[in-house]
Structure formats: structure tokens, C-alpha cells
Coordinates of N, CA and C in Angstrom, one line a residue:
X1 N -12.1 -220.7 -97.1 CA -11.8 -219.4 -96.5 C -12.4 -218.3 -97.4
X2 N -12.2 -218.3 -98.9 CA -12.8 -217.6 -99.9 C -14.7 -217.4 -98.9
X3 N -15.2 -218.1 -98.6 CA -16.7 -217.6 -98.3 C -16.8 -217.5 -97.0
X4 N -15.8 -217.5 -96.6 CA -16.3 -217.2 -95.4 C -15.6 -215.4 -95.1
X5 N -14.7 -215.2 -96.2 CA -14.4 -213.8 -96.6 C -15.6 -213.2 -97.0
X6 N -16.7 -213.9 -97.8 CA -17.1 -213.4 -98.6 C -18.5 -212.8 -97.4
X7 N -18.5 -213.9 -96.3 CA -19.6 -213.9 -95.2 C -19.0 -212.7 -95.0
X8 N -18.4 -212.4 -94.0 CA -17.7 -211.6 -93.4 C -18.0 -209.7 -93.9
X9 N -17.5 -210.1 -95.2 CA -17.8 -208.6 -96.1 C -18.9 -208.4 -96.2
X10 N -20.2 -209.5 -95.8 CA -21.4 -209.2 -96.0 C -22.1 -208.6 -95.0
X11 N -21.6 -209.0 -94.1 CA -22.1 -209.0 -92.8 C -21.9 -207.1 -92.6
X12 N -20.2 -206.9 -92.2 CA -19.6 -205.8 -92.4 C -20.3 -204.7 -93.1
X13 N -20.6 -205.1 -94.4 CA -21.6 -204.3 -95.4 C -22.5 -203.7 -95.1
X14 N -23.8 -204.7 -94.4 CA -24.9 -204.6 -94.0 C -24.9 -204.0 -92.6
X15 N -24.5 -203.4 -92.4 CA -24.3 -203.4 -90.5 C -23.9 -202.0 -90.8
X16 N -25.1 -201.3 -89.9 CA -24.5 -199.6 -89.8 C -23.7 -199.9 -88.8
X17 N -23.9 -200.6 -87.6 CA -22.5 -200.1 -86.7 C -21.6 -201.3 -86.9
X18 N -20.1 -201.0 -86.3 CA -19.1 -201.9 -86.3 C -19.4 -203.3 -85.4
X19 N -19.3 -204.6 -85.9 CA -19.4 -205.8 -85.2 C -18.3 -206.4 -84.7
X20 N -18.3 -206.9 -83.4 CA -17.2 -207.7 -82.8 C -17.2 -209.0 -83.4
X21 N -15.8 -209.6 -83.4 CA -15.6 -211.1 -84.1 C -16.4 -211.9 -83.4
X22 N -16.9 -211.5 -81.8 CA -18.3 -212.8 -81.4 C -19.6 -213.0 -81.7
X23 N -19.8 -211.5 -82.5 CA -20.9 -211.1 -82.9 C -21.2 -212.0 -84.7
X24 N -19.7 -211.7 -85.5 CA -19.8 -212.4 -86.4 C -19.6 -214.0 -86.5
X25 N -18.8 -214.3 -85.2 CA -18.7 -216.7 -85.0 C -20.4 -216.8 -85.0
X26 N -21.3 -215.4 -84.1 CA -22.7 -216.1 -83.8 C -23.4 -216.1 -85.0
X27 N -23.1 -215.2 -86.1 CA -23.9 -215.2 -87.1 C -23.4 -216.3 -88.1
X28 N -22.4 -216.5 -88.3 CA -21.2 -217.5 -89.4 C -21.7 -218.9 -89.0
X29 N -21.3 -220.0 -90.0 CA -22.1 -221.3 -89.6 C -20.4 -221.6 -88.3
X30 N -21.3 -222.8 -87.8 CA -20.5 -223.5 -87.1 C -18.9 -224.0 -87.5
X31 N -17.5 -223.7 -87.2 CA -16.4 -224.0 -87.2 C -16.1 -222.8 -88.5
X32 N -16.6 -221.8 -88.7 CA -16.0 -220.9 -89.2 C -14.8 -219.8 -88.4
X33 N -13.7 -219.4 -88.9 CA -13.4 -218.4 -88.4 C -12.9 -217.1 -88.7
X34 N -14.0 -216.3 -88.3 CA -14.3 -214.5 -88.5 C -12.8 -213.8 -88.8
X35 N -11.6 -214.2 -87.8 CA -10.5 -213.5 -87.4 C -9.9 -213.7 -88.6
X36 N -9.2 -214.6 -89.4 CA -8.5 -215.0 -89.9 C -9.1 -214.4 -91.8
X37 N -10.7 -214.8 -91.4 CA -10.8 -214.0 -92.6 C -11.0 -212.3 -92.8
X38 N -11.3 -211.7 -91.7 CA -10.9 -209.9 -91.5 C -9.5 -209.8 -92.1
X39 N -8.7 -210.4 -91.4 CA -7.3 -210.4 -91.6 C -7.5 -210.0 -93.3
X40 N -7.0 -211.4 -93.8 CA -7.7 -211.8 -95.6 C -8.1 -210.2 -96.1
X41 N -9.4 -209.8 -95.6 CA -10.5 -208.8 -96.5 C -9.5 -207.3 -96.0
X42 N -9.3 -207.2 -94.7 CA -8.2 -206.0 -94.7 C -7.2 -205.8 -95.7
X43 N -7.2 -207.1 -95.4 CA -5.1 -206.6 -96.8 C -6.7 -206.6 -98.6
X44 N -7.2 -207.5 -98.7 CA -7.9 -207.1 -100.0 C -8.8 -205.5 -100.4
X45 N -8.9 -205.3 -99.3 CA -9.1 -204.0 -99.2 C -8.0 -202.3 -99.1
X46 N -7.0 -203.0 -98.9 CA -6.1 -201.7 -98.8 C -5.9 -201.0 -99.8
X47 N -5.8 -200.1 -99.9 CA -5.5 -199.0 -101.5 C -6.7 -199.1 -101.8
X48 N -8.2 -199.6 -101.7 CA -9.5 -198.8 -102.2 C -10.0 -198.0 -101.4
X49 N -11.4 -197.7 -102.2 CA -11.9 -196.6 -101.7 C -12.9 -196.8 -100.5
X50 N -12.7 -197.9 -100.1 CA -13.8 -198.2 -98.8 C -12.5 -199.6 -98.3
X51 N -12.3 -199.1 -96.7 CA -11.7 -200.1 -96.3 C -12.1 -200.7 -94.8
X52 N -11.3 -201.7 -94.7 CA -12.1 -202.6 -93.2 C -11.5 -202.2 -91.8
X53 N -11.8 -201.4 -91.6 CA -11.0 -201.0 -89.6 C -11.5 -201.7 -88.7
X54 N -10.5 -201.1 -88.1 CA -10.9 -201.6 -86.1 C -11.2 -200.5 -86.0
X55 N -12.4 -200.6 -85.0 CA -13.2 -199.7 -84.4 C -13.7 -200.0 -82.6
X56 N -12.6 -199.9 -82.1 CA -12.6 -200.3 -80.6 C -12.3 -201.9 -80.6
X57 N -13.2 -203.0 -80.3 CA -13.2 -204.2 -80.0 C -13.5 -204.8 -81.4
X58 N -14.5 -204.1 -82.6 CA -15.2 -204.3 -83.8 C -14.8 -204.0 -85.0
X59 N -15.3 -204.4 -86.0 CA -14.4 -204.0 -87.1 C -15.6 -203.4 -87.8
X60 N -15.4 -202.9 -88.9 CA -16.6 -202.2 -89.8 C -16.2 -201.5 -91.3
X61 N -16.6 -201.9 -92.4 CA -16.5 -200.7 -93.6 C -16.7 -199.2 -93.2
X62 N -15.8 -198.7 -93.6 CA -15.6 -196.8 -94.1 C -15.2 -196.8 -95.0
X63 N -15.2 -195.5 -95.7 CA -14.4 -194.6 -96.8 C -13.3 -194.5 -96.2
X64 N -12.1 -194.8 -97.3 CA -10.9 -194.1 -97.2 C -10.8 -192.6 -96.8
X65 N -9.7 -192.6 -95.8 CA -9.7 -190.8 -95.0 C -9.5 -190.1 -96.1
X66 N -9.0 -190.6 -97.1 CA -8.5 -189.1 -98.5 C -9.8 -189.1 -99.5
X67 N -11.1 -189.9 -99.1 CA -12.0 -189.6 -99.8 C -13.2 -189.3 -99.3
X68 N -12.9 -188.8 -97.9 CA -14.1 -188.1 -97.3 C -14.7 -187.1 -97.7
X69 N -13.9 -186.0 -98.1 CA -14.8 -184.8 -99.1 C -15.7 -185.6 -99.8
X70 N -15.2 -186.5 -100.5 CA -16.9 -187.1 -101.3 C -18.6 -187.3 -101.0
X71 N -18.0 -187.6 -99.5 CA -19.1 -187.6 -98.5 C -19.8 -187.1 -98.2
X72 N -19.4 -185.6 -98.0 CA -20.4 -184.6 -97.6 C -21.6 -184.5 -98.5
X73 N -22.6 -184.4 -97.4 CA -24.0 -184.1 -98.1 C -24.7 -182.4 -97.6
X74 N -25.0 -181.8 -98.2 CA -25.7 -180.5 -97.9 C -27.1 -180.5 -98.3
X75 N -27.4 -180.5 -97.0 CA -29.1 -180.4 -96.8 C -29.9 -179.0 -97.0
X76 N -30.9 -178.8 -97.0 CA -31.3 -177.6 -97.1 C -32.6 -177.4 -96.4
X77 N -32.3 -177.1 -95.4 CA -33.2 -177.2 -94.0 C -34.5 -176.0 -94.1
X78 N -35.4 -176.7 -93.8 CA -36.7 -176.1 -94.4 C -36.8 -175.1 -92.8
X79 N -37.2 -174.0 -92.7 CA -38.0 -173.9 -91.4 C -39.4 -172.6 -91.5
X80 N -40.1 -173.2 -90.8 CA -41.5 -172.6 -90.7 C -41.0 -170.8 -90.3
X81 N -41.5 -170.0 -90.9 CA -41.5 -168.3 -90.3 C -42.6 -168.6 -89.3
X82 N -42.5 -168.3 -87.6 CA -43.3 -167.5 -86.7 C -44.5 -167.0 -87.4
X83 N -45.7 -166.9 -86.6 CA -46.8 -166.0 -87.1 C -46.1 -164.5 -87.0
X84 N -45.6 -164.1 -85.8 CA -45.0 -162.6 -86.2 C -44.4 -162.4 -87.4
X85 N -43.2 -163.2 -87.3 CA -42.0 -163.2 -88.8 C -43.2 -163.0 -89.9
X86 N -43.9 -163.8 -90.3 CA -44.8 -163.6 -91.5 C -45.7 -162.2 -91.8
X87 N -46.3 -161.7 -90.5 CA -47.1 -161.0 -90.2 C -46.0 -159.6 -90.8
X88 N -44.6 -159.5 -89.8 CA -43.8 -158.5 -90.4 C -43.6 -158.5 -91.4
X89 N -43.4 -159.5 -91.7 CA -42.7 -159.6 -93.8 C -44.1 -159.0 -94.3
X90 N -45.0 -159.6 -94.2 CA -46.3 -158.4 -94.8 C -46.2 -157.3 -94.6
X91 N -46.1 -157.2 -93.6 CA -46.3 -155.4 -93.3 C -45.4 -154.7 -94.2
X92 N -44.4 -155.1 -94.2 CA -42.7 -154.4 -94.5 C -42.8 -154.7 -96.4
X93 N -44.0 -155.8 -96.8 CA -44.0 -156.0 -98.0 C -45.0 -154.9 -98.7
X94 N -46.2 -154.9 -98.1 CA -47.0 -154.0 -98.4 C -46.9 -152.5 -98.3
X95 N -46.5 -152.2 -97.3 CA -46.5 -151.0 -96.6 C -44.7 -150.4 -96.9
X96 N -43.6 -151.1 -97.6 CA -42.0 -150.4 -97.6 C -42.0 -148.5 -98.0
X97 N -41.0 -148.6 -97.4 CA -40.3 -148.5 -96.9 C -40.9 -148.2 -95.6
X98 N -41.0 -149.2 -94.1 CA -41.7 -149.1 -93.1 C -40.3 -149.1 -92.0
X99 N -40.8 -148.5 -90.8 CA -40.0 -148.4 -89.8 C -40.2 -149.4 -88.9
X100 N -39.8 -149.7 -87.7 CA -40.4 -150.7 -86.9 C -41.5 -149.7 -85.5
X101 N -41.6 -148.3 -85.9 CA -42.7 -148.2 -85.1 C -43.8 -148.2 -86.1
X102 N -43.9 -148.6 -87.2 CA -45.3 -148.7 -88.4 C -45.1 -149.7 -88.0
X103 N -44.3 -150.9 -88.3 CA -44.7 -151.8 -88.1 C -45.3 -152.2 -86.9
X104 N -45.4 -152.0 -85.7 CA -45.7 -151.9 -84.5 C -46.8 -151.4 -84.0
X105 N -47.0 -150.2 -84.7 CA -48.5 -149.6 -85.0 C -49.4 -150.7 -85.7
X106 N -48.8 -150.8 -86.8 CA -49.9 -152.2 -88.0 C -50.3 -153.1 -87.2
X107 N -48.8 -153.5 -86.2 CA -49.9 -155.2 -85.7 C -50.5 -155.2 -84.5
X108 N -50.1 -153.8 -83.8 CA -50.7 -153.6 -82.5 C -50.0 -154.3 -81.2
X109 N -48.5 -154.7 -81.4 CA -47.5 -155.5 -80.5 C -46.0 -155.1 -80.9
X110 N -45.2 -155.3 -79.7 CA -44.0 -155.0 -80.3 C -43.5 -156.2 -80.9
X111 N -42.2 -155.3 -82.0 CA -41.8 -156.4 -82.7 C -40.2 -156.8 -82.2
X112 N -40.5 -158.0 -81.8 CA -38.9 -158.3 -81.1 C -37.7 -158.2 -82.0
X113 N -37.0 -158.2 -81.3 CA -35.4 -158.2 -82.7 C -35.0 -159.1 -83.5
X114 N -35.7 -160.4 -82.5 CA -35.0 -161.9 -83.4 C -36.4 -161.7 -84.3
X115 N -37.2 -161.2 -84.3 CA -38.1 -162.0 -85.9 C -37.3 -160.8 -87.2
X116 N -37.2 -159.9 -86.8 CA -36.4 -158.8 -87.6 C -35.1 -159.0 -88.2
X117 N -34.5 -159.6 -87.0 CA -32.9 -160.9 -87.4 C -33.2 -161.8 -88.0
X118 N -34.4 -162.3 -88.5 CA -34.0 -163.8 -88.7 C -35.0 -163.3 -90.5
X119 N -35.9 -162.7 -90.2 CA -36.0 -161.8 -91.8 C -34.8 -160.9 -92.5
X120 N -33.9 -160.6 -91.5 CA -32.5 -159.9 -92.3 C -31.5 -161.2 -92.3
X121 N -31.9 -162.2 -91.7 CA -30.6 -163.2 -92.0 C -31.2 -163.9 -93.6
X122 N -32.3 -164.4 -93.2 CA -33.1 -164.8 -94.8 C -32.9 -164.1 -95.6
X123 N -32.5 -162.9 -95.2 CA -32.0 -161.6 -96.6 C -33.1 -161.7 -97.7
X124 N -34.8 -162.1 -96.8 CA -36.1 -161.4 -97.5 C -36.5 -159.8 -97.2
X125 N -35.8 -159.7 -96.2 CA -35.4 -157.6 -96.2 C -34.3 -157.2 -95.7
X126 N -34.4 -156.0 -96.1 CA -32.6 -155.1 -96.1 C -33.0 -153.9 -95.6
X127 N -31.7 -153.1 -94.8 CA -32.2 -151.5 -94.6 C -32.6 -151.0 -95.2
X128 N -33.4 -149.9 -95.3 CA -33.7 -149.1 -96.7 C -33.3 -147.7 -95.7
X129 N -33.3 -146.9 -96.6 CA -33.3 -145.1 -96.3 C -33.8 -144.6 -94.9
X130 N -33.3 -144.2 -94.3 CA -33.4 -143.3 -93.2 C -34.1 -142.5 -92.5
X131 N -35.3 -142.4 -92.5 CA -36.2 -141.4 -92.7 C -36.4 -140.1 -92.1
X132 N -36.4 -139.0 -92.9 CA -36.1 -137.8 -92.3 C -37.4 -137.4 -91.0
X133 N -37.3 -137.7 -90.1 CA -38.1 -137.4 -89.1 C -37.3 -137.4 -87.7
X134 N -37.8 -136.8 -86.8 CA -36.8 -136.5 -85.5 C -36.4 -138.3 -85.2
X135 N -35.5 -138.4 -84.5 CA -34.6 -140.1 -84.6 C -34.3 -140.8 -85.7
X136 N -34.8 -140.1 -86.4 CA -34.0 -140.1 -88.4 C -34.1 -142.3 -87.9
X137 N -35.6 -142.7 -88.1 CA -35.7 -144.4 -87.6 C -35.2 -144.7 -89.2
X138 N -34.5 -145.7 -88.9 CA -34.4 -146.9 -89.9 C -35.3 -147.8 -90.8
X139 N -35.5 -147.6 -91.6 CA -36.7 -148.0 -92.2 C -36.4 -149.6 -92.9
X140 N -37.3 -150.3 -93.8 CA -36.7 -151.7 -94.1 C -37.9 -152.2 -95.3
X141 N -36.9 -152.7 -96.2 CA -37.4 -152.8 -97.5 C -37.4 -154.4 -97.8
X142 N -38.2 -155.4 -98.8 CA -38.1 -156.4 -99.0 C -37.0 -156.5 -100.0
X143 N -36.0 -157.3 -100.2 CA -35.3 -157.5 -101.0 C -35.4 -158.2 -102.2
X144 N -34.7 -158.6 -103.7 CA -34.4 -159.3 -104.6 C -34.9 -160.7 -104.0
X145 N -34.3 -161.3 -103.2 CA -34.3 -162.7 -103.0 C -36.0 -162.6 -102.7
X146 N -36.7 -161.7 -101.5 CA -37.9 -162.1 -101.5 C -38.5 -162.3 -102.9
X147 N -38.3 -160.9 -103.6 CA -39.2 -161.1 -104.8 C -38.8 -162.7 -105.7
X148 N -37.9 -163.1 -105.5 CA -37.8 -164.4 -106.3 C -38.2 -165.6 -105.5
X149 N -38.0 -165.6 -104.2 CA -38.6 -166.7 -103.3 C -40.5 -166.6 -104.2
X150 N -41.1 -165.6 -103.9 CA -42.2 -165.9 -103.8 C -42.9 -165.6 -105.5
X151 N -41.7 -165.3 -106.4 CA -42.0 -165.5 -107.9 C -42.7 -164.1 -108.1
X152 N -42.1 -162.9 -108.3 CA -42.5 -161.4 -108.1 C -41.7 -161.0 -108.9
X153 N -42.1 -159.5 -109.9 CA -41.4 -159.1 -110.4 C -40.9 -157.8 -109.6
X154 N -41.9 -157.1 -108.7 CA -41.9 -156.4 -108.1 C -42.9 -156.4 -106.7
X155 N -42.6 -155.2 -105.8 CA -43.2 -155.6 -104.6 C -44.9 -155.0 -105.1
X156 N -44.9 -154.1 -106.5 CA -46.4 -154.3 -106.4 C -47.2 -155.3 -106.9
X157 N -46.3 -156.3 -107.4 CA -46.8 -157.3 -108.1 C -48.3 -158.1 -107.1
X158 N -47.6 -157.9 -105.1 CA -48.5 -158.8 -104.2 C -49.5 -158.7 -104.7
X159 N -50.5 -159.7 -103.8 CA -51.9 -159.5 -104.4 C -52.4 -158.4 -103.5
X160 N -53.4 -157.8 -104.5 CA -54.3 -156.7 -104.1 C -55.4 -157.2 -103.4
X161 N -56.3 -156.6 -102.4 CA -57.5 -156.7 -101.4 C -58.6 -157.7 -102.5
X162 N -58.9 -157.7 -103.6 CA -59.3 -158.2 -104.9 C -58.9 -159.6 -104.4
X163 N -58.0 -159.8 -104.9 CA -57.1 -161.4 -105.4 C -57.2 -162.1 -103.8
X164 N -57.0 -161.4 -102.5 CA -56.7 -161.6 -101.2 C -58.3 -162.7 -100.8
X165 N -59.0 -162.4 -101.2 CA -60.8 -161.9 -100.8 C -61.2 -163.3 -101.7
X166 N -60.7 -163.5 -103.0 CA -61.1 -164.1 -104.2 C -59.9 -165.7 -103.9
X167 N -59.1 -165.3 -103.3 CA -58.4 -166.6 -102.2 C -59.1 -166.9 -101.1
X168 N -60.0 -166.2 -100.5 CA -60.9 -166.8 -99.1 C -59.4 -166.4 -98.0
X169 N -58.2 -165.9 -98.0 CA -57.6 -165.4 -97.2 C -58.2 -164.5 -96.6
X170 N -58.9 -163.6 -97.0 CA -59.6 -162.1 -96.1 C -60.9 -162.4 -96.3
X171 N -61.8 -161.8 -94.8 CA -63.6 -161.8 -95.4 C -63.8 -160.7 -95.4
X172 N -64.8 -160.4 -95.5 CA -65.3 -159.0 -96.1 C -65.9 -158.2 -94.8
X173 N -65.3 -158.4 -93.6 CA -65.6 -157.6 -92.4 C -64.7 -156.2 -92.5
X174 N -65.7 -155.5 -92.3 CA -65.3 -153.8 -92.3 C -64.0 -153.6 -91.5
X175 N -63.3 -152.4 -91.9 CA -61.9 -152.2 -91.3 C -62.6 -152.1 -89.6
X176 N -61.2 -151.8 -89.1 CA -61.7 -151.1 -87.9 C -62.0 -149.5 -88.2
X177 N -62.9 -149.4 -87.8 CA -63.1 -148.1 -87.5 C -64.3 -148.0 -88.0
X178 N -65.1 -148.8 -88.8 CA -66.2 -149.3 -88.9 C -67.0 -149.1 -90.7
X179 N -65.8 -148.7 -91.4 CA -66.2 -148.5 -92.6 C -66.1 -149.9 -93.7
X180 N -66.8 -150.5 -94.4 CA -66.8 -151.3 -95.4 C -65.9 -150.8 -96.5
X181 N -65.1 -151.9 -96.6 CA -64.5 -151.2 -98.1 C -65.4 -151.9 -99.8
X182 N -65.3 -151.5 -100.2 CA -65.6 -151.8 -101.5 C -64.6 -151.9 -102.4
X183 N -64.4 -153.4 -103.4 CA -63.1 -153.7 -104.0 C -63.0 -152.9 -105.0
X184 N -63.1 -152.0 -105.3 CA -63.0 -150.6 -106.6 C -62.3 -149.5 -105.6
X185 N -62.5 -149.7 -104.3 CA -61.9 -148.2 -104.0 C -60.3 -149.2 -103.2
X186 N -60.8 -150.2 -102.7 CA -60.0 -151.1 -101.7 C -58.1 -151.0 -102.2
X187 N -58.6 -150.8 -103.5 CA -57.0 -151.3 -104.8 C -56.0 -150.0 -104.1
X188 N -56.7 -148.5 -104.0 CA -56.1 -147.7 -103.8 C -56.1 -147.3 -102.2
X189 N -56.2 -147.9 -101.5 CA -56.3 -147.6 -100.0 C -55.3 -146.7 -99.5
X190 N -55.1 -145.6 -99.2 CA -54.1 -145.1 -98.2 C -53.0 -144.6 -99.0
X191 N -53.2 -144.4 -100.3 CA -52.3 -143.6 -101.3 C -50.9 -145.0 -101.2
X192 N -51.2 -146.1 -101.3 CA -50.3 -147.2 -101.0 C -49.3 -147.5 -102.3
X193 N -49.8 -146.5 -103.1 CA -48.6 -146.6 -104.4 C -47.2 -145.9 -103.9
X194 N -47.8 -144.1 -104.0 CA -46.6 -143.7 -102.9 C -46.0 -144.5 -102.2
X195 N -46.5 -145.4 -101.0 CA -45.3 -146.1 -100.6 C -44.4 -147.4 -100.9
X196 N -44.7 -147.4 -102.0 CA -43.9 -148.1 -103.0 C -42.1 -147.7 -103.6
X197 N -42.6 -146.3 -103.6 CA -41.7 -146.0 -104.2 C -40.2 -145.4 -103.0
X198 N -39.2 -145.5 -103.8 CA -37.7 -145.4 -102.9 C -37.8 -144.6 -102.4

């Protein structure tokens, strides 16, 4: 009876789902019986930390109910940003304190609420200041967490038109409006320090 306990707990062991006692006579040698040894492994099992249940018609290993907290596993779920979501986080990174009609101007589309929600749930931007202009618009700043997600000391740290160009990220096709930039003037484009600041 000892091994055929010992079958039993193996079987149970190995088995993500719960097995019926016909499932175990088919696997067990001939004139074994399954029932009698559950019985056995239940009572050897009581008071540890993994015990043998009934599970409808089947029986199967689990954790003790008072040691389920152990259990829990926390994943950390990766997910891709939208081409918009990214496109915004740029704008709003390069260009802050930006409103969402700049931004909207910048990309030439409107920007929906959920990529704006789901960059303020990532808490990679936060409101910033108000801007004194008629509808006084809400403006939006990258936050601490961005700057640490992407290893920044600050938002002027991003790369400049230089570093962008010298990654093969940008080619050297003239803005719109038909002017070439040159990387000596490109660094200061648009008085883009000023908007840097609070």
C-alpha cells in the first residue's frame, strides 16, 4: 500500500488538473487500488502546507487555504504606447509646457482623450500651469517618472536634432516650408529653451 501511496502522490503531483480514481486504476499497475490509498495520503497530508482534495468526481494537490497569500504572483505587464501616445509624449516632451491645441497643431490630427489618459495614468505627464490666454487651456508637462523611465536628468537632457540625425532616426529633408536646417543653428530652433522653462 506504501507504493502505491507513493504512485498516487505522483501522479496527483504531476497533473495540472484534478484526476478521477478511473483515471488513476488506468494509469496504476493491474490489482492496485487508487481509493484506499487517497484515503492514506489525505490523512498524511493534513496540517501541511499542500493538501489532497476532492475536486468534483477528482482529487488533486493544492496549497493550504491559510497559505494562499504565498501564492500570489505580480506580473508586470509590458504594453506597447500607440504611434499617437508616443508621437504626444514627444511633442509634450520637447515642446512643455504644451496645450493640446499645440499639440494638435504639431501633429496635424486631433488628439483623442484616451492617448492623453493613458500618458496621465503612466504618470509620464501631469497638468502643468494654466495658460494665461482667452480659455486660460490647460497645459501638460512630462513628469519625474518620465525623466527616470527613459534615464534623464532633465527634459533638456532629450536628444537634440544633432544626436536624432547621428541615430538615423531623422533625415536631413528640409522642414516644411522649404528651408534646410543646418545642425549649428537646428540646436536652437524656435527659442525652444524658453519653453523649457516653468
Amino acid at each position: 500500500m506504501a507504493e502505491q501511496e507513493r504512485m498516487v502522490e505522483a501522479i496527483l503531483f504531476a497533473s495540472a488538473d484534478p484526476v478521477t480514481v478511473a483515471e488513476l486504476e488506468a494509469r496504476m499497475p493491474h490489482g492496485a487500488d487508487p481509493g484506499e490509498a487517497l484515503v492514506l495520503l489525505r490523512r498524511r497530508y493534513e496540517g501541511r502546507g499542500v493538501r489532497v482534495v476532492k475536486v468534483g468526481d477528482a482529487w488533486a494537490m493544492r496549497t493550504a487555504p491559510d497559505l494562499g497569500f504565498l501564492m500570489q504572483k505580480e506580473t508586470v505587464e509590458t504594453r506597447k504606447l500607440s504611434r499617437a501616445a508616443v508621437e504626444t509624449l514627444a511633442i509634450i516632451g520637447y515642446h512643455q509646457p504644451a496645450t493640446r491645441a499645440e499639440i494638435e497643431e504639431i501633429r496635424g490630427v486631433a488628439v483623442s482623450r484616451g492617448t492623453i489618459d493613458q500618458l496621465l495614468e503612466l504618470e509620464w505627464i501631469r497638468f502643468g500651469r494654466r495658460r494665461m490666454t482667452p480659455g486660460r487651456p490647460v497645459t501638460f508637462v512630462v513628469t519625474q517618472g518620465f525623466l527616470d523611465h527613459f534615464g534623464l536628468e532633465s527634459a533638456r537632457d532629450l536628444p537634440g536634432l544633432k544626436e536624432l540625425r547621428a541615430a538615423g532616426l531623422l533625415d536631413n529633408r528640409p522642414l516644411p516650408g522649404g528651408q534646410a536646417i543646418n545642425d549649428d543653428e537646428g540646436e536652437d530652433l524656435a527659442g525652444q529653451s524658453e519653453l523649457f522653462e516653468d
